[in-house]
mmCIF file of C-alpha atoms in Angstrom:
data_model
loop_
_atom_site.group_PDB
_atom_site.id
_atom_site.type_symbol
_atom_site.label_atom_id
_atom_site.label_comp_id
_atom_site.label_asym_id
_atom_site.label_seq_id
_atom_site.Cartn_x
_atom_site.Cartn_y
_atom_site.Cartn_z
ATOM 1 C CA UNK D 1 -56.315 15.842 58.818
ATOM 2 C CA UNK D 2 -56.156 18.849 61.038
ATOM 3 C CA UNK D 3 -55.285 19.370 64.720
ATOM 4 C CA UNK D 4 -58.329 20.370 66.816
ATOM 5 C CA UNK D 5 -58.905 20.737 70.559
ATOM 6 C CA UNK D 6 -62.049 18.874 70.533
ATOM 7 C CA UNK D 7 -65.629 18.396 68.979
ATOM 8 C CA UNK D 8 -69.214 18.501 69.785
ATOM 9 C CA UNK D 9 -72.267 17.210 68.290
ATOM 10 C CA UNK D 10 -73.414 19.560 65.352
ATOM 11 C CA UNK D 11 -76.506 20.984 67.010
ATOM 12 C CA UNK D 12 -74.838 22.154 70.495
ATOM 13 C CA UNK D 13 -73.566 25.464 69.351
ATOM 14 C CA UNK D 14 -74.642 28.116 71.875
ATOM 15 C CA UNK D 15 -75.367 25.720 74.636
ATOM 16 C CA UNK D 16 -73.626 24.783 77.781
ATOM 17 C CA UNK D 17 -72.196 21.334 77.017
ATOM 18 C CA UNK D 18 -69.430 19.092 78.052
ATOM 19 C CA UNK D 19 -66.550 19.293 75.580
ATOM 20 C CA UNK D 20 -64.748 16.115 74.339
ATOM 21 C CA UNK D 21 -61.204 17.260 74.399
ATOM 22 C CA UNK D 22 -58.889 15.433 72.111
ATOM 23 C CA UNK D 23 -56.235 13.516 73.797
ATOM 24 C CA UNK D 24 -54.027 13.652 70.566
ATOM 25 C CA UNK D 25 -52.800 17.066 71.465
ATOM 26 C CA UNK D 26 -50.344 16.055 74.111
ATOM 27 C CA UNK D 27 -46.789 14.915 73.295
ATOM 28 C CA UNK D 28 -46.978 11.714 75.207
ATOM 29 C CA UNK D 29 -50.116 10.554 73.341
ATOM 30 C CA UNK D 30 -48.412 11.363 69.999
ATOM 31 C CA UNK D 31 -45.359 9.523 71.001
ATOM 32 C CA UNK D 32 -47.412 6.365 71.796
ATOM 33 C CA UNK D 33 -48.413 6.278 68.066
ATOM 34 C CA UNK D 34 -44.834 6.105 67.003
ATOM 35 C CA UNK D 35 -42.755 3.107 67.507
ATOM 36 C CA UNK D 36 -39.216 2.111 66.265
ATOM 37 C CA UNK D 37 -39.560 -1.452 67.605
ATOM 38 C CA UNK D 38 -41.823 -4.131 66.113
ATOM 39 C CA UNK D 39 -44.975 -4.176 68.015
ATOM 40 C CA UNK D 40 -47.781 -6.665 67.910
ATOM 41 C CA UNK D 41 -49.520 -6.157 64.449
ATOM 42 C CA UNK D 42 -53.075 -5.067 64.601
ATOM 43 C CA UNK D 43 -55.578 -3.931 61.988
ATOM 44 C CA UNK D 44 -54.750 -0.442 62.535
ATOM 45 C CA UNK D 45 -50.864 -0.856 62.476
ATOM 46 C CA UNK D 46 -48.971 -0.306 59.168
ATOM 47 C CA UNK D 47 -45.392 -1.721 59.418
ATOM 48 C CA UNK D 48 -42.856 -0.015 57.213
ATOM 49 C CA UNK D 49 -39.556 -1.219 55.825
ATOM 50 C CA UNK D 50 -37.669 1.336 57.855
ATOM 51 C CA UNK D 51 -38.900 -0.152 61.116
ATOM 52 C CA UNK D 52 -41.293 2.680 61.740
ATOM 53 C CA UNK D 53 -44.885 1.573 62.630
ATOM 54 C CA UNK D 54 -47.857 3.724 61.885
ATOM 55 C CA UNK D 55 -51.043 3.276 64.133
ATOM 56 C CA UNK D 56 -54.351 4.742 63.144
ATOM 57 C CA UNK D 57 -56.363 5.953 65.885
ATOM 58 C CA UNK D 58 -59.369 8.255 66.273
ATOM 59 C CA UNK D 59 -62.367 8.813 64.269
ATOM 60 C CA UNK D 60 -63.520 11.070 61.495
ATOM 61 C CA UNK D 61 -65.364 14.165 62.772
ATOM 62 C CA UNK D 62 -67.389 16.485 60.590
ATOM 63 C CA UNK D 63 -65.629 19.904 60.205
ATOM 64 C CA UNK D 64 -68.843 21.538 61.493
ATOM 65 C CA UNK D 65 -68.393 19.910 64.894
ATOM 66 C CA UNK D 66 -64.743 20.894 65.498
ATOM 67 C CA UNK D 67 -63.758 23.409 68.046
ATOM 68 C CA UNK D 68 -60.941 25.446 69.494
ATOM 69 C CA UNK D 69 -60.585 25.841 73.330
ATOM 70 C CA UNK D 70 -59.001 28.810 74.850
ATOM 71 C CA UNK D 71 -58.388 29.066 78.568
ATOM 72 C CA UNK D 72 -57.864 32.367 80.438
ATOM 73 C CA UNK D 73 -58.281 34.077 83.858
ATOM 74 C CA UNK D 74 -61.714 35.520 84.194
ATOM 75 C CA UNK D 75 -59.913 38.872 84.798
ATOM 76 C CA UNK D 76 -58.781 38.970 81.107
ATOM 77 C CA UNK D 77 -61.405 38.489 78.536
ATOM 78 C CA UNK D 78 -60.607 36.867 75.207
ATOM 79 C CA UNK D 79 -61.837 38.705 72.149
ATOM 80 C CA UNK D 80 -62.678 37.098 69.020
ATOM 81 C CA UNK D 81 -60.108 39.441 67.366
ATOM 82 C CA UNK D 82 -57.306 37.559 69.210
ATOM 83 C CA UNK D 83 -58.286 34.030 67.952
ATOM 84 C CA UNK D 84 -60.001 34.839 64.652
ATOM 85 C CA UNK D 85 -56.633 34.389 62.510
ATOM 86 C CA UNK D 86 -56.287 30.836 64.073
ATOM 87 C CA UNK D 87 -59.861 29.864 63.536
ATOM 88 C CA UNK D 88 -59.672 31.146 59.891
ATOM 89 C CA UNK D 89 -56.430 29.310 59.055
ATOM 90 C CA UNK D 90 -57.558 25.937 60.751
ATOM 91 C CA UNK D 91 -61.190 26.484 59.368
ATOM 92 C CA UNK D 92 -62.429 25.738 62.912
ATOM 93 C CA UNK D 93 -66.200 26.980 63.282
ATOM 94 C CA UNK D 94 -66.635 26.786 67.022
ATOM 95 C CA UNK D 95 -65.002 28.465 69.891
ATOM 96 C CA UNK D 96 -65.056 27.576 73.606
ATOM 97 C CA UNK D 97 -63.688 30.291 75.999
ATOM 98 C CA UNK D 98 -63.088 28.516 79.296
ATOM 99 C CA UNK D 99 -62.528 31.162 82.119
ATOM 100 C CA UNK D 100 -61.077 30.438 85.555
ATOM 101 C CA UNK D 101 -60.726 32.155 88.920
ATOM 102 C CA UNK D 102 -57.705 31.191 90.642
ATOM 103 C CA UNK D 103 -57.436 27.872 88.768
ATOM 104 C CA UNK D 104 -61.137 27.029 89.127
ATOM 105 C CA UNK D 105 -63.081 26.808 85.894
ATOM 106 C CA UNK D 106 -66.603 27.916 85.092
ATOM 107 C CA UNK D 107 -68.769 25.717 82.876
ATOM 108 C CA UNK D 108 -67.633 26.580 79.306
ATOM 109 C CA UNK D 109 -69.910 27.356 76.486
ATOM 110 C CA UNK D 110 -69.563 26.340 72.815
ATOM 111 C CA UNK D 111 -69.858 29.428 70.522
ATOM 112 C CA UNK D 112 -70.398 29.352 66.831
ATOM 113 C CA UNK D 113 -67.640 31.642 65.618
ATOM 114 C CA UNK D 114 -68.409 31.211 61.869
ATOM 115 C CA UNK D 115 -69.885 34.764 61.192
ATOM 116 C CA UNK D 116 -67.072 36.536 63.244
ATOM 117 C CA UNK D 117 -64.359 34.622 61.387
ATOM 118 C CA UNK D 118 -66.037 35.461 58.070
ATOM 119 C CA UNK D 119 -66.197 39.126 59.050
ATOM 120 C CA UNK D 120 -62.526 38.912 59.998
ATOM 121 C CA UNK D 121 -61.575 37.265 56.581
ATOM 122 C CA UNK D 122 -63.514 40.256 54.914
ATOM 123 C CA UNK D 123 -61.542 42.846 56.735
ATOM 124 C CA UNK D 124 -58.174 41.202 56.040
ATOM 125 C CA UNK D 125 -58.413 40.404 52.276
ATOM 126 C CA UNK D 126 -55.345 42.438 51.500
ATOM 127 C CA UNK D 127 -53.209 40.503 54.082
ATOM 128 C CA UNK D 128 -54.617 37.293 52.959
ATOM 129 C CA UNK D 129 -53.769 37.793 49.400
ATOM 130 C CA UNK D 130 -50.237 38.744 50.591
ATOM 131 C CA UNK D 131 -50.147 35.358 52.425
ATOM 132 C CA UNK D 132 -51.272 33.384 49.424
ATOM 133 C CA UNK D 133 -48.674 35.076 47.230
ATOM 134 C CA UNK D 134 -45.948 34.231 49.799
ATOM 135 C CA UNK D 135 -47.074 30.575 50.049
ATOM 136 C CA UNK D 136 -47.200 30.278 46.282
ATOM 137 C CA UNK D 137 -43.610 31.767 46.051
ATOM 138 C CA UNK D 138 -42.388 29.412 48.598
ATOM 139 C CA UNK D 139 -43.754 26.488 46.749
ATOM 140 C CA UNK D 140 -42.034 27.794 43.438
ATOM 141 C CA UNK D 141 -38.690 28.143 45.218
ATOM 142 C CA UNK D 142 -38.953 24.736 46.741
ATOM 143 C CA UNK D 143 -39.808 23.238 43.256
ATOM 144 C CA UNK D 144 -36.758 25.081 42.013
ATOM 145 C CA UNK D 145 -34.621 23.337 44.706
ATOM 146 C CA UNK D 146 -35.720 19.903 43.418
ATOM 147 C CA UNK D 147 -38.770 19.777 45.658
ATOM 148 C CA UNK D 148 -36.736 19.462 48.835
ATOM 149 C CA UNK D 149 -36.169 22.627 50.676
ATOM 150 C CA UNK D 150 -35.893 23.901 54.216
ATOM 151 C CA UNK D 151 -37.398 27.112 55.447
ATOM 152 C CA UNK D 152 -35.961 28.985 58.354
ATOM 153 C CA UNK D 153 -35.762 32.452 60.083
ATOM 154 C CA UNK D 154 -32.913 33.768 62.065
ATOM 155 C CA UNK D 155 -34.021 35.208 65.402
ATOM 156 C CA UNK D 156 -32.674 38.600 64.865
ATOM 157 C CA UNK D 157 -34.009 38.978 61.225
ATOM 158 C CA UNK D 158 -37.589 39.162 59.917
ATOM 159 C CA UNK D 159 -36.424 37.544 56.713
ATOM 160 C CA UNK D 160 -37.270 33.911 55.756
ATOM 161 C CA UNK D 161 -34.523 31.803 54.138
ATOM 162 C CA UNK D 162 -35.264 28.962 51.825
ATOM 163 C CA UNK D 163 -32.469 26.512 51.098
ATOM 164 C CA UNK D 164 -32.138 23.447 49.150
ATOM 165 C CA UNK D 165 -32.274 20.449 51.560
ATOM 166 C CA UNK D 166 -29.005 18.550 51.937
ATOM 167 C CA UNK D 167 -30.453 15.319 50.994
ATOM 168 C CA UNK D 168 -32.963 14.252 48.465
ATOM 169 C CA UNK D 169 -35.609 12.750 50.794
ATOM 170 C CA UNK D 170 -36.189 13.641 54.400
ATOM 171 C CA UNK D 171 -37.954 10.395 55.416
ATOM 172 C CA UNK D 172 -37.350 6.684 54.594
ATOM 173 C CA UNK D 173 -38.541 5.822 51.016
ATOM 174 C CA UNK D 174 -41.210 3.354 52.227
ATOM 175 C CA UNK D 175 -43.004 6.133 53.931
ATOM 176 C CA UNK D 176 -43.277 8.145 50.696
ATOM 177 C CA UNK D 177 -44.508 5.216 48.772
ATOM 178 C CA UNK D 178 -47.141 4.731 51.540
ATOM 179 C CA UNK D 179 -48.324 8.193 51.122
ATOM 180 C CA UNK D 180 -48.458 7.964 47.280
ATOM 181 C CA UNK D 181 -50.638 4.825 47.718
ATOM 182 C CA UNK D 182 -52.972 6.947 49.860
ATOM 183 C CA UNK D 183 -53.305 9.926 47.479
ATOM 184 C CA UNK D 184 -56.111 8.259 45.284
ATOM 185 C CA UNK D 185 -58.030 7.623 48.332
ATOM 186 C CA UNK D 186 -57.643 11.128 49.708
ATOM 187 C CA UNK D 187 -58.797 12.578 46.288
ATOM 188 C CA UNK D 188 -61.959 10.367 46.394
ATOM 189 C CA UNK D 189 -62.662 11.735 49.814
ATOM 190 C CA UNK D 190 -62.539 15.272 48.563
ATOM 191 C CA UNK D 191 -65.140 14.615 45.791
#
């Protein structure tokens, strides 16, 4: 699962279209899906031993339909160079640049950013290899800490710190067992 700003039908790239913005980006809507009290049980609610209930909402959207929306004053154009790293890391193929004049927005258009992001990727291979090596090193260190570690950075320093977590598990055990049950399902979806 990934966080996106919205989605469109697969054949709307390049046309002026209404954008279905995800309501799942706001903190209040995220908080509605987490409850420490025992709510009415529905088909989409999973109750855990810890008292946390998990509610499944939303719908699956093809990756090719996902988009990132950026808003900005008409006086300051947004270049693809500014957003390409974010689009690359999230693998989001579409971009909506929504410009406003004194708070009044023009009709936004959906752009297919796939070629521009691929070009950015080609130009940044050295940096991306360094990022991959850094992520691999963090994983190795975390495994050396027993699989539970915290990553931090002090405001005055550019150095990352990786420390063994004070406790074995960060979440209640019933949540870990729930995720373990979902792993085979996720593997089937990938194939």
